[in-house]
C-alpha positions as a Markdown table, in Angstrom:
| # | Residue | x | y | z |
|---|---|---|---|---|
| 1 | Unk | -0.3 | 31.8 | -40.4 |
| 2 | Unk | -1.0 | 33.2 | -36.9 |
| 3 | Unk | -4.9 | 33.5 | -36.8 |
| 4 | Unk | -7.2 | 31.5 | -39.1 |
| 5 | Unk | -10.4 | 32.5 | -37.2 |
| 6 | Unk | -13.5 | 32.1 | -39.4 |
| 7 | Unk | -14.9 | 35.5 | -40.8 |
| 8 | Unk | -17.9 | 37.3 | -39.2 |
| 9 | Unk | -19.3 | 38.3 | -42.3 |
| 10 | Unk | -20.6 | 35.3 | -43.9 |
| 11 | Unk | -20.4 | 34.2 | -47.3 |
| 12 | Unk | -21.1 | 36.0 | -50.2 |
| 13 | Unk | -24.3 | 35.0 | -52.4 |
| 14 | Unk | -22.3 | 34.7 | -55.6 |
| 15 | Unk | -20.9 | 31.8 | -54.2 |
| 16 | Unk | -22.8 | 28.9 | -55.8 |
| 17 | Unk | -21.2 | 25.8 | -57.1 |
| 18 | Unk | -21.8 | 26.3 | -60.8 |
| 19 | Unk | -19.2 | 29.1 | -60.6 |
| 20 | Unk | -16.6 | 27.6 | -58.3 |
| 21 | Unk | -13.2 | 26.4 | -59.1 |
| 22 | Unk | -11.3 | 24.4 | -56.6 |
| 23 | Unk | -7.8 | 23.5 | -57.7 |
| 24 | Unk | -4.6 | 22.4 | -56.3 |
| 25 | Unk | -1.1 | 21.2 | -58.1 |
| 26 | Unk | 1.0 | 18.5 | -57.3 |
| 27 | Unk | 4.5 | 19.3 | -56.0 |
| 28 | Unk | 7.6 | 18.3 | -58.5 |
| 29 | Unk | 11.1 | 19.3 | -57.5 |
| 30 | Unk | 11.4 | 21.8 | -54.9 |
| 31 | Unk | 10.6 | 25.5 | -56.6 |
| 32 | Unk | 11.4 | 24.4 | -59.8 |
| 33 | Unk | 9.9 | 25.7 | -63.0 |
| 34 | Unk | 7.7 | 23.1 | -64.9 |
| 35 | Unk | 7.0 | 24.2 | -68.7 |
| 36 | Unk | 6.5 | 21.0 | -70.2 |
| 37 | Unk | 2.7 | 21.0 | -71.4 |
| 38 | Unk | 0.6 | 18.2 | -70.4 |
| 39 | Unk | -2.4 | 16.8 | -72.1 |
| 40 | Unk | -4.6 | 16.2 | -69.0 |
| 41 | Unk | -6.8 | 19.2 | -67.5 |
| 42 | Unk | -6.6 | 20.3 | -64.0 |
| 43 | Unk | -8.8 | 17.8 | -62.6 |
| 44 | Unk | -7.0 | 14.5 | -64.2 |
| 45 | Unk | -3.5 | 16.2 | -63.4 |
| 46 | Unk | -4.2 | 16.8 | -60.0 |
| 47 | Unk | -6.1 | 13.0 | -59.6 |
| 48 | Unk | -2.5 | 11.4 | -61.0 |
| 49 | Unk | -0.4 | 13.2 | -58.4 |
| 50 | Unk | 0.2 | 12.2 | -54.6 |
| 51 | Unk | -0.2 | 14.6 | -51.9 |
| 52 | Unk | -3.5 | 16.0 | -52.9 |
| 53 | Unk | -6.0 | 13.8 | -50.7 |
| 54 | Unk | -7.4 | 16.9 | -49.2 |
| 55 | Unk | -8.1 | 18.8 | -52.2 |
| 56 | Unk | -9.5 | 15.8 | -54.2 |
| 57 | Unk | -12.2 | 15.7 | -51.3 |
| 58 | Unk | -12.9 | 19.2 | -51.4 |
| 59 | Unk | -13.4 | 19.1 | -55.0 |
| 60 | Unk | -16.0 | 16.5 | -54.8 |
| 61 | Unk | -17.6 | 18.4 | -51.7 |
| 62 | Unk | -17.9 | 21.5 | -53.6 |
| 63 | Unk | -19.0 | 19.8 | -56.8 |
| 64 | Unk | -16.7 | 21.9 | -58.9 |
| 65 | Unk | -15.6 | 18.8 | -60.9 |
| 66 | Unk | -17.4 | 19.7 | -64.0 |
| 67 | Unk | -16.0 | 23.3 | -64.5 |
| 68 | Unk | -12.5 | 21.9 | -63.8 |
| 69 | Unk | -12.9 | 19.4 | -66.6 |
| 70 | Unk | -13.7 | 22.2 | -68.9 |
| 71 | Unk | -11.4 | 24.2 | -71.8 |
| 72 | Unk | -11.7 | 27.7 | -70.0 |
| 73 | Unk | -8.3 | 28.3 | -68.8 |
| 74 | Unk | -7.4 | 29.2 | -65.0 |
| 75 | Unk | -3.9 | 29.4 | -62.8 |
| 76 | Unk | -4.2 | 27.9 | -59.5 |
| 77 | Unk | -2.0 | 28.4 | -56.6 |
| 78 | Unk | -2.4 | 25.1 | -55.2 |
| 79 | Unk | -1.6 | 24.2 | -51.8 |
| 80 | Unk | -0.5 | 20.6 | -51.0 |
| 81 | Unk | -1.5 | 18.3 | -48.4 |
| 82 | Unk | 1.3 | 19.3 | -46.0 |
| 83 | Unk | -0.1 | 23.1 | -46.5 |
| 84 | Unk | -3.4 | 21.5 | -45.2 |
| 85 | Unk | -1.7 | 19.7 | -42.5 |
| 86 | Unk | -0.3 | 23.2 | -41.2 |
| 87 | Unk | -4.1 | 24.2 | -39.9 |
| 88 | Unk | -5.4 | 24.0 | -36.3 |
| 89 | Unk | -7.1 | 20.4 | -36.0 |
| 90 | Unk | -10.5 | 20.4 | -37.1 |
| 91 | Unk | -10.6 | 23.9 | -39.1 |
| 92 | Unk | -11.6 | 22.4 | -42.2 |
| 93 | Unk | -14.6 | 20.2 | -40.2 |
| 94 | Unk | -15.7 | 23.8 | -38.5 |
| 95 | Unk | -16.2 | 25.4 | -42.3 |
| 96 | Unk | -19.6 | 25.2 | -44.4 |
| 97 | Unk | -19.2 | 23.9 | -47.9 |
| 98 | Unk | -19.5 | 27.6 | -49.2 |
| 99 | Unk | -17.1 | 28.9 | -47.1 |
| 100 | Unk | -14.5 | 25.9 | -48.6 |
| 101 | Unk | -15.7 | 26.5 | -51.9 |
| 102 | Unk | -15.4 | 30.6 | -51.0 |
| 103 | Unk | -11.6 | 29.8 | -49.9 |
| 104 | Unk | -10.7 | 27.2 | -52.7 |
| 105 | Unk | -11.9 | 30.3 | -55.2 |
| 106 | Unk | -9.5 | 32.7 | -53.4 |
| 107 | Unk | -6.7 | 30.7 | -55.0 |
| 108 | Unk | -7.7 | 30.8 | -58.4 |
| 109 | Unk | -7.0 | 33.4 | -61.3 |
| 110 | Unk | -9.4 | 33.5 | -64.6 |
| 111 | Unk | -6.6 | 33.3 | -66.9 |
| 112 | Unk | -3.3 | 31.6 | -67.4 |
| 113 | Unk | -0.5 | 33.7 | -65.2 |
| 114 | Unk | 3.3 | 32.7 | -65.4 |
| 115 | Unk | 5.6 | 33.0 | -62.3 |
| 116 | Unk | 8.7 | 34.8 | -63.9 |
| 117 | Unk | 12.3 | 34.6 | -62.7 |
| 118 | Unk | 13.1 | 38.0 | -62.1 |
| 119 | Unk | 12.2 | 40.3 | -59.4 |
| 120 | Unk | 8.5 | 41.8 | -59.0 |
| 121 | Unk | 5.3 | 42.4 | -57.2 |
| 122 | Unk | 2.0 | 41.8 | -58.7 |
| 123 | Unk | -1.3 | 42.1 | -57.5 |
| 124 | Unk | -4.2 | 39.8 | -59.2 |
| 125 | Unk | -8.4 | 39.7 | -58.3 |
| 126 | Unk | -8.9 | 36.0 | -57.8 |
| 127 | Unk | -12.5 | 34.5 | -58.7 |
| 128 | Unk | -13.3 | 35.0 | -55.3 |
| 129 | Unk | -13.3 | 38.6 | -55.6 |
| 130 | Unk | -10.0 | 39.6 | -52.6 |
| 131 | Unk | -6.9 | 40.8 | -53.8 |
| 132 | Unk | -3.9 | 38.0 | -53.9 |
| 133 | Unk | -0.5 | 39.4 | -53.7 |
| 134 | Unk | 2.6 | 37.8 | -55.8 |
| 135 | Unk | 6.1 | 38.8 | -54.5 |
| 136 | Unk | 8.6 | 37.3 | -56.4 |
| 137 | Unk | 13.0 | 37.2 | -57.0 |
| 138 | Unk | 15.2 | 35.4 | -58.4 |
| 139 | Unk | 15.5 | 32.6 | -55.8 |
| 140 | Unk | 12.0 | 33.0 | -54.1 |
| 141 | Unk | 8.2 | 33.0 | -55.0 |
| 142 | Unk | 5.9 | 33.5 | -52.5 |
| 143 | Unk | 2.0 | 34.3 | -52.2 |
| 144 | Unk | 0.6 | 37.0 | -49.9 |
| 145 | Unk | 4.0 | 37.3 | -48.1 |
| 146 | Unk | 3.9 | 34.0 | -46.1 |
| 147 | Unk | 3.0 | 30.8 | -48.7 |
| 148 | Unk | 6.2 | 29.9 | -50.5 |
| 149 | Unk | 5.7 | 28.7 | -54.1 |
| 150 | Unk | 7.2 | 25.5 | -54.1 |
| 151 | Unk | 6.4 | 24.2 | -57.9 |
| 152 | Unk | 5.6 | 26.9 | -60.8 |
| 153 | Unk | 4.4 | 27.0 | -64.1 |
| 154 | Unk | 3.0 | 23.4 | -64.7 |
| 155 | Unk | 1.1 | 23.7 | -68.0 |
| 156 | Unk | -1.8 | 21.7 | -68.5 |
| 157 | Unk | -4.7 | 21.7 | -71.3 |
| 158 | Unk | -6.6 | 24.3 | -69.4 |
| 159 | Unk | -4.3 | 26.2 | -67.6 |
| 160 | Unk | -1.4 | 26.6 | -65.0 |
| 161 | Unk | -0.5 | 25.3 | -61.5 |
| 162 | Unk | 1.9 | 26.5 | -59.4 |
| 163 | Unk | 1.9 | 24.7 | -55.5 |
| 164 | Unk | 2.2 | 26.5 | -52.6 |
| 165 | Unk | 3.0 | 25.4 | -48.6 |
| 166 | Unk | 0.2 | 27.1 | -47.1 |
| 167 | Unk | -3.4 | 28.0 | -47.1 |
| 168 | Unk | -4.4 | 31.1 | -48.8 |
| 169 | Unk | -7.3 | 32.8 | -46.9 |
| 170 | Unk | -9.7 | 35.6 | -48.1 |
| 171 | Unk | -9.4 | 39.0 | -46.2 |
| 172 | Unk | -12.5 | 38.0 | -43.9 |
| 173 | Unk | -10.5 | 35.1 | -42.6 |
| 174 | Unk | -7.5 | 36.8 | -41.8 |
| 175 | Unk | -6.9 | 39.4 | -38.8 |
| 176 | Unk | -6.3 | 43.2 | -39.6 |
| 177 | Unk | -2.6 | 42.7 | -39.1 |
| 178 | Unk | -2.6 | 39.6 | -41.3 |
| 179 | Unk | -4.3 | 41.7 | -43.9 |
| 180 | Unk | -2.0 | 44.3 | -43.9 |
| 181 | Unk | 1.0 | 42.0 | -43.8 |
| 182 | Unk | 0.2 | 40.3 | -46.9 |
| 183 | Unk | 0.1 | 43.2 | -49.3 |
| 184 | Unk | 3.5 | 44.3 | -50.4 |
| 185 | Unk | 2.0 | 47.6 | -51.5 |
| 186 | Unk | 1.7 | 48.7 | -47.5 |
| 187 | Unk | 5.2 | 46.7 | -46.9 |
| 188 | Unk | 6.3 | 50.3 | -45.6 |
| 189 | Unk | 3.4 | 51.3 | -43.7 |
| 190 | Unk | 3.7 | 47.2 | -42.2 |
| 191 | Unk | 7.6 | 47.8 | -41.1 |
| 192 | Unk | 6.5 | 51.2 | -39.4 |
| 193 | Unk | 3.5 | 49.6 | -37.5 |
| 194 | Unk | 5.5 | 46.4 | -36.3 |
| 195 | Unk | 8.6 | 49.0 | -35.1 |
| 196 | Unk | 5.9 | 50.7 | -32.9 |
| 197 | Unk | 4.5 | 47.6 | -31.8 |
| 198 | Unk | 0.9 | 48.4 | -33.4 |
| 199 | Unk | 0.7 | 45.0 | -34.9 |
| 200 | Unk | -0.2 | 42.9 | -32.0 |
| 201 | Unk | -3.0 | 45.4 | -31.3 |
| 202 | Unk | -4.3 | 44.8 | -34.7 |
| 203 | Unk | -4.3 | 40.9 | -34.0 |
| 204 | Unk | -6.5 | 41.4 | -31.0 |
| 205 | Unk | -9.9 | 40.1 | -30.8 |
| 206 | Unk | -11.9 | 42.9 | -31.8 |
| 207 | Unk | -14.5 | 44.0 | -33.1 |
| 208 | Unk | -11.8 | 47.0 | -34.2 |
| 209 | Unk | -11.7 | 49.6 | -36.8 |
| 210 | Unk | -8.6 | 50.7 | -38.2 |
| 211 | Unk | -8.0 | 53.7 | -40.2 |
| 212 | Unk | -5.0 | 54.0 | -42.6 |
| 213 | Unk | -3.7 | 56.3 | -45.2 |
| 214 | Unk | -4.0 | 55.4 | -48.7 |
| 215 | Unk | -1.0 | 53.8 | -50.6 |
| 216 | Unk | 1.8 | 56.5 | -51.4 |
| 217 | Unk | 1.4 | 59.0 | -48.5 |
| 218 | Unk | 3.7 | 57.7 | -46.0 |
| 219 | Unk | 7.0 | 59.7 | -47.6 |
| 220 | Unk | 5.0 | 62.6 | -46.9 |
| 221 | Unk | 4.1 | 61.6 | -43.1 |
| 222 | Unk | 7.3 | 60.7 | -42.2 |
| 223 | Unk | 8.9 | 63.9 | -43.8 |
| 224 | Unk | 6.3 | 65.9 | -41.5 |
| 225 | Unk | 7.5 | 63.9 | -38.3 |
| 226 | Unk | 10.8 | 64.3 | -38.8 |
| 227 | Unk | 10.4 | 68.2 | -39.5 |
| 228 | Unk | 8.2 | 67.9 | -36.1 |
| 229 | Unk | 10.6 | 65.7 | -34.5 |
| 230 | Unk | 8.4 | 62.9 | -33.1 |
| 231 | Unk | 9.4 | 60.8 | -30.6 |
| 232 | Unk | 8.4 | 56.7 | -31.3 |
| 233 | Unk | 6.0 | 57.1 | -28.3 |
| 234 | Unk | 4.0 | 60.1 | -29.9 |
| 235 | Unk | 4.3 | 58.1 | -33.4 |
| 236 | Unk | 2.6 | 55.2 | -31.4 |
| 237 | Unk | 0.1 | 57.4 | -30.0 |
| 238 | Unk | -0.9 | 58.9 | -33.3 |
| 239 | Unk | -1.0 | 55.6 | -35.1 |
| 240 | Unk | -3.3 | 54.4 | -32.0 |
| 241 | Unk | -5.8 | 57.4 | -32.8 |
| 242 | Unk | -6.3 | 55.4 | -35.8 |
| 243 | Unk | -7.7 | 52.7 | -34.1 |
| 244 | Unk | -11.3 | 52.3 | -32.5 |
| 245 | Unk | -12.3 | 49.4 | -30.9 |
| 246 | Unk | -15.5 | 49.1 | -31.9 |
| 247 | Unk | -17.5 | 48.3 | -35.5 |
| 248 | Unk | -18.3 | 51.2 | -37.7 |
| 249 | Unk | -19.3 | 49.1 | -40.5 |
| 250 | Unk | -22.5 | 49.1 | -38.7 |
| 251 | Unk | -23.1 | 52.6 | -38.2 |
| 252 | Unk | -26.4 | 53.8 | -40.8 |
| 253 | Unk | -26.6 | 56.1 | -43.4 |
| 254 | Unk | -26.7 | 59.7 | -42.2 |
| 255 | Unk | -24.8 | 58.9 | -38.8 |
| 256 | Unk | -22.8 | 61.5 | -37.5 |
| 257 | Unk | -20.8 | 60.6 | -34.6 |
| 258 | Unk | -17.7 | 60.9 | -32.7 |
| 259 | Unk | -15.9 | 57.3 | -31.4 |
| 260 | Unk | -13.2 | 57.2 | -28.7 |
| 261 | Unk | -10.1 | 55.5 | -30.2 |
| 262 | Unk | -7.7 | 53.5 | -28.3 |
| 263 | Unk | -5.3 | 56.5 | -28.1 |
| 264 | Unk | -8.2 | 58.5 | -26.0 |
| 265 | Unk | -9.4 | 61.0 | -28.3 |
| 266 | Unk | -12.4 | 61.1 | -30.3 |
| 267 | Unk | -12.5 | 60.1 | -34.1 |
| 268 | Unk | -15.4 | 61.9 | -35.9 |
| 269 | Unk | -17.1 | 60.1 | -38.3 |
| 270 | Unk | -19.8 | 60.9 | -40.9 |
| 271 | Unk | -21.5 | 58.2 | -43.1 |
| 272 | Unk | -23.0 | 60.0 | -46.4 |
| 273 | Unk | -23.9 | 56.6 | -47.9 |
| 274 | Unk | -24.0 | 53.1 | -47.5 |
| 275 | Unk | -19.7 | 51.7 | -47.6 |
| 276 | Unk | -18.4 | 55.1 | -47.4 |
| 277 | Unk | -17.1 | 57.0 | -44.4 |
| 278 | Unk | -15.5 | 60.3 | -43.7 |
| 279 | Unk | -12.7 | 60.8 | -40.6 |
| 280 | Unk | -12.3 | 63.8 | -39.3 |
| 281 | Unk | -13.3 | 66.2 | -42.3 |
| 282 | Unk | -16.1 | 66.9 | -44.6 |
| 283 | Unk | -15.0 | 66.0 | -48.3 |
| 284 | Unk | -16.9 | 66.1 | -51.4 |
| 285 | Unk | -19.7 | 63.7 | -50.8 |
| 286 | Unk | -19.5 | 62.8 | -53.9 |
| 287 | Unk | -15.6 | 61.8 | -54.3 |
| 288 | Unk | -15.3 | 59.9 | -51.0 |
| 289 | Unk | -12.0 | 58.1 | -51.3 |
| 290 | Unk | -12.8 | 55.1 | -48.5 |
| 291 | Unk | -12.3 | 51.7 | -49.7 |
| 292 | Unk | -12.9 | 48.7 | -46.7 |
| 293 | Unk | -11.2 | 45.6 | -46.6 |
| 294 | Unk | -13.3 | 43.4 | -43.9 |
| 295 | Unk | -11.3 | 41.3 | -41.5 |
| 296 | Unk | -11.7 | 38.4 | -39.1 |
| 297 | Unk | -11.2 | 41.0 | -36.1 |
| 298 | Unk | -12.5 | 44.1 | -37.7 |
| 299 | Unk | -12.5 | 46.6 | -40.7 |
| 300 | Unk | -9.6 | 48.3 | -42.2 |
| 301 | Unk | -10.5 | 51.6 | -43.5 |
| 302 | Unk | -8.4 | 53.3 | -46.6 |
| 303 | Unk | -8.7 | 56.8 | -46.2 |
| 304 | Unk | -6.9 | 60.0 | -47.7 |
| 305 | Unk | -4.8 | 61.3 | -45.4 |
| 306 | Unk | -3.2 | 60.8 | -42.0 |
| 307 | Unk | -5.5 | 62.3 | -39.1 |
| 308 | Unk | -4.0 | 64.0 | -35.5 |
| 309 | Unk | -5.5 | 64.0 | -32.1 |
| 310 | Unk | -5.9 | 68.0 | -31.1 |
| 311 | Unk | -2.8 | 68.5 | -29.2 |
| 312 | Unk | -1.3 | 67.7 | -32.4 |
| 313 | Unk | -3.4 | 70.3 | -34.4 |
| 314 | Unk | -4.1 | 74.0 | -34.9 |
| 315 | Unk | -7.5 | 75.7 | -33.8 |
| 316 | Unk | -8.7 | 75.9 | -37.4 |
| 317 | Unk | -8.0 | 71.8 | -38.1 |
| 318 | Unk | -9.4 | 71.3 | -34.7 |
| 319 | Unk | -12.7 | 72.8 | -35.7 |
| 320 | Unk | -12.7 | 71.2 | -39.5 |
| 321 | Unk | -12.7 | 67.7 | -38.1 |
| 322 | Unk | -16.0 | 68.2 | -35.7 |
| 323 | Unk | -19.0 | 67.9 | -38.4 |
| 324 | Unk | -21.1 | 70.1 | -36.1 |
| 325 | Unk | -18.7 | 73.1 | -36.3 |
| 326 | Unk | -18.7 | 73.1 | -40.0 |
| 327 | Unk | -20.7 | 76.2 | -40.7 |
| 328 | Unk | -18.8 | 78.9 | -38.4 |
| 329 | Unk | -15.3 | 77.2 | -39.5 |
| 330 | Unk | -16.7 | 77.9 | -43.3 |
| 331 | Unk | -16.9 | 81.4 | -42.5 |
| 332 | Unk | -13.7 | 82.2 | -41.1 |
| 333 | Unk | -12.5 | 81.2 | -44.6 |
| 334 | Unk | -15.0 | 83.5 | -46.1 |
| 335 | Unk | -13.9 | 86.4 | -43.6 |
| 336 | Unk | -10.6 | 85.8 | -44.6 |
| 337 | Unk | -9.2 | 85.2 | -41.1 |
| 338 | Unk | -7.5 | 81.8 | -41.8 |
| 339 | Unk | -4.2 | 83.3 | -43.1 |
| 340 | Unk | -3.4 | 84.9 | -40.0 |
| 341 | Unk | -4.4 | 81.9 | -38.0 |
| 342 | Unk | -2.7 | 79.3 | -40.1 |
| 343 | Unk | 0.6 | 81.6 | -40.0 |
| 344 | Unk | 0.5 | 81.3 | -36.0 |
| 345 | Unk | 2.1 | 78.2 | -36.4 |
| 346 | Unk | 5.2 | 80.1 | -37.6 |
| 347 | Unk | 4.9 | 82.7 | -34.7 |
| 348 | Unk | 5.0 | 81.2 | -31.3 |
| 349 | Unk | 4.1 | 84.0 | -29.7 |
| 350 | Unk | 0.5 | 84.2 | -31.1 |
| 351 | Unk | -2.6 | 82.4 | -29.7 |
| 352 | Unk | -6.1 | 82.3 | -30.1 |
| 353 | Unk | -9.3 | 81.8 | -27.9 |
| 354 | Unk | -12.1 | 81.0 | -30.5 |
| 355 | Unk | -15.8 | 80.6 | -29.1 |
| 356 | Unk | -17.8 | 79.3 | -32.1 |
| 357 | Unk | -21.3 | 78.4 | -32.0 |
| 358 | Unk | -22.6 | 74.7 | -33.1 |
| 359 | Unk | -24.1 | 74.3 | -36.5 |
| 360 | Unk | -27.8 | 74.4 | -35.0 |
| 361 | Unk | -27.2 | 77.3 | -33.3 |
| 362 | Unk | -29.8 | 80.1 | -33.1 |
| 363 | Unk | -29.1 | 82.6 | -36.3 |
| 364 | Unk | -26.4 | 80.9 | -38.1 |
| 365 | Unk | -28.9 | 80.8 | -41.2 |
| 366 | Unk | -28.5 | 84.8 | -41.2 |
| 367 | Unk | -24.6 | 84.7 | -41.4 |
| 368 | Unk | -24.2 | 87.4 | -44.2 |
| 369 | Unk | -22.0 | 86.1 | -47.3 |
| 370 | Unk | -19.7 | 88.5 | -48.1 |
| 371 | Unk | -15.8 | 89.2 | -46.8 |
| 372 | Unk | -16.2 | 92.0 | -44.7 |
| 373 | Unk | -19.9 | 91.3 | -43.5 |
| 374 | Unk | -18.5 | 87.8 | -42.1 |
| 375 | Unk | -15.2 | 89.3 | -40.5 |
| 376 | Unk | -17.2 | 91.8 | -38.8 |
| 377 | Unk | -18.9 | 89.0 | -37.0 |
| 378 | Unk | -16.6 | 86.3 | -36.4 |
| 379 | Unk | -13.7 | 88.3 | -35.4 |
| 380 | Unk | -16.2 | 89.1 | -32.5 |
| 381 | Unk | -15.8 | 85.5 | -31.7 |
| 382 | Unk | -11.8 | 85.5 | -31.3 |
| 383 | Unk | -9.7 | 86.6 | -28.4 |
| 384 | Unk | -6.0 | 87.5 | -29.6 |
| 385 | Unk | -4.7 | 85.2 | -26.5 |
| 386 | Unk | -5.2 | 81.8 | -25.2 |
| 387 | Unk | -7.3 | 81.6 | -21.8 |
| 388 | Unk | -8.6 | 78.0 | -21.0 |
| 389 | Unk | -12.1 | 77.8 | -19.0 |
| 390 | Unk | -10.3 | 78.5 | -15.6 |
| 391 | Unk | -8.8 | 81.5 | -17.1 |
| 392 | Unk | -11.6 | 83.1 | -17.9 |
| 393 | Unk | -12.8 | 85.3 | -14.8 |
| 394 | Unk | -16.0 | 86.5 | -13.5 |
| 395 | Unk | -17.3 | 90.0 | -14.8 |
| 396 | Unk | -14.1 | 90.5 | -16.7 |
| 397 | Unk | -14.2 | 92.2 | -20.2 |
| 398 | Unk | -11.9 | 91.0 | -23.1 |
| 399 | Unk | -10.7 | 92.4 | -26.2 |
| 400 | Unk | -11.6 | 90.5 | -29.3 |
| 401 | Unk | -9.6 | 90.2 | -32.8 |
| 402 | Unk | -12.4 | 93.2 | -33.7 |
| 403 | Unk | -11.6 | 95.3 | -31.0 |
| 404 | Unk | -14.9 | 95.0 | -29.2 |
| 405 | Unk | -15.0 | 93.6 | -25.8 |
| 406 | Unk | -17.2 | 90.9 | -24.6 |
| 407 | Unk | -17.8 | 90.4 | -20.8 |
| 408 | Unk | -17.3 | 86.9 | -19.1 |
| 409 | Unk | -19.9 | 85.8 | -16.4 |
| 410 | Unk | -19.6 | 83.0 | -13.8 |
| 411 | Unk | -21.8 | 80.8 | -12.1 |
| 412 | Unk | -20.2 | 78.1 | -10.4 |
| 413 | Unk | -19.4 | 75.7 | -13.9 |
| 414 | Unk | -21.4 | 77.9 | -16.4 |
| 415 | Unk | -19.8 | 80.5 | -18.1 |
| 416 | Unk | -21.9 | 82.9 | -20.1 |
| 417 | Unk | -20.5 | 85.4 | -22.7 |
| 418 | Unk | -22.2 | 88.7 | -22.7 |
| 419 | Unk | -25.1 | 87.0 | -20.7 |
| 420 | Unk | -26.5 | 85.3 | -23.5 |
| 421 | Unk | -24.0 | 83.0 | -25.1 |
| 422 | Unk | -23.1 | 80.1 | -22.7 |
| 423 | Unk | -20.3 | 77.6 | -22.8 |
| 424 | Unk | -21.4 | 74.3 | -24.1 |
| 425 | Unk | -17.9 | 72.5 | -24.3 |
| 426 | Unk | -14.6 | 74.0 | -23.0 |
| 427 | Unk | -11.3 | 73.7 | -23.9 |
| 428 | Unk | -10.5 | 71.9 | -27.0 |
| 429 | Unk | -7.2 | 72.7 | -26.9 |
| 430 | Unk | -4.7 | 72.7 | -29.8 |
| 431 | Unk | -0.9 | 74.0 | -30.7 |
| 432 | Unk | -1.7 | 77.4 | -31.4 |
| 433 | Unk | -4.7 | 78.3 | -29.0 |
| 434 | Unk | -8.3 | 77.0 | -27.2 |
| 435 | Unk | -11.9 | 76.4 | -28.7 |
| 436 | Unk | -15.0 | 76.8 | -26.3 |
| 437 | Unk | -18.1 | 75.7 | -28.0 |
| 438 | Unk | -20.9 | 78.2 | -27.6 |
C-alpha cells in the first residue's frame, strides 16, 4: 500500500450508522479454509478472537454493533490488527467517524460468498458502493491485487469471514495508479503502463485527469501500434497525451474546452451533462460511454477509444476531434470527399491543405445539404498539396480541388484568402496534410 492519503471528495451522504456494517475476522491457520459452522454471529465471533482490538474499537465508534448482531447474511474481508499496524502512524486518528465507516463498509458484501480453490477472477460491489476485485489461484487468494486472504470461509451464524493482511481502501482513498493496479480487468493495460514508466506519473500529487480506453480495446490498440511500428518512446508519448494535470470533473455542463496534456498537445473536451465527458470527438449525446473513478489524486475516465495527437492522425481525424470544426467536417462526408482523404493514408504522395471555417463563421447556416452542392463549395477549400503557413506566398494563386483558384495575400503575420477570409489558426499538421482554420 503505497499511498493512503485521504480523498478530496468527501464521504457519501448515505453512510449513516444505521446502514454500516463493520466486520473483521480472526486469523486461523495461514490460508486455510474453515467451513465448520459456528453458532456465534459476526460480532460474537470477533469478540472471542485475539488480534482484533482495533476492529472492536471501530465497531464501537461506528455504532454498528446492532446490525452485526442481526440475522442478515454478509461476507466480510476482515483486516487483522497486524493489517492495521501497516498503516502510517496516526492514519486512523486523522479519519472522521464517517470516513472510518466508509472504509469498513468497503470490506463487506451483502451476501455470503465463499472463496474457492480454483483459479478465477471475480468482481463484487461492496456495501460501500465501490468495486472489490478478488483474484484466486490454487495456492493464493488476494483482494485488490494486494491484500492476501490469510484465512478464508469462516462460517458464522450470519455470514462468512475471510481474514486479510491489509486494510482495503475505496477508490477515493487510492491514487490513480493504485486504483488501476487493483483492477484485474485492467491488468494488461497496467503492465504496459508500468513498462513505459507511466504508472509513476499516475502516483503524482495531482490533481490529475487520466483517460483510459474501456476494457477489451487493448488488443486492437497493440495490433495497430505493431503495424505502424511505434517505438516505446512514441508509446510513452501517446499515453502522456491521455494525462491532464487538472481536475476536469470540476468543468460545468455545457463546457467545451481544450486542455493541454502532459504530452503537450491539447485534448478536446465537451461536457454535455453532469458526470459525462466527450474526448476528441462528438458522440451521440444520448449514449456517452464515459465512466468515472474518483481517486485521491484525481479522476480516471474510462473512454470508448484511444486518442492520438495531431501528428499521429490524418487531417479528417484532426478536424473531427475539435468541437469547433464539426459543421464543415460533417460537410466533407455529405460531399463524399472523405474517401479520397482517408485513402491518402495508403498513398504517401497525396497530401492536402484544408482551409476550414469554425462553426461560428458567417454563412455556414446556408450550406447546401446535397452532395453536389456541398462538394462544389468544400472542394474550393482544399488544395491537393501540403502547404504550411510559411509556404503560402504573397500574391500567389493556388488551384483548389474544385479546379478553381484562390489567391493568398500576406501582411506581416496576417494571411488572407481572396481578400476576405483570414487564417485564424495555422498549421494543424497531420499525417497527410495541414489544416488552417479561417
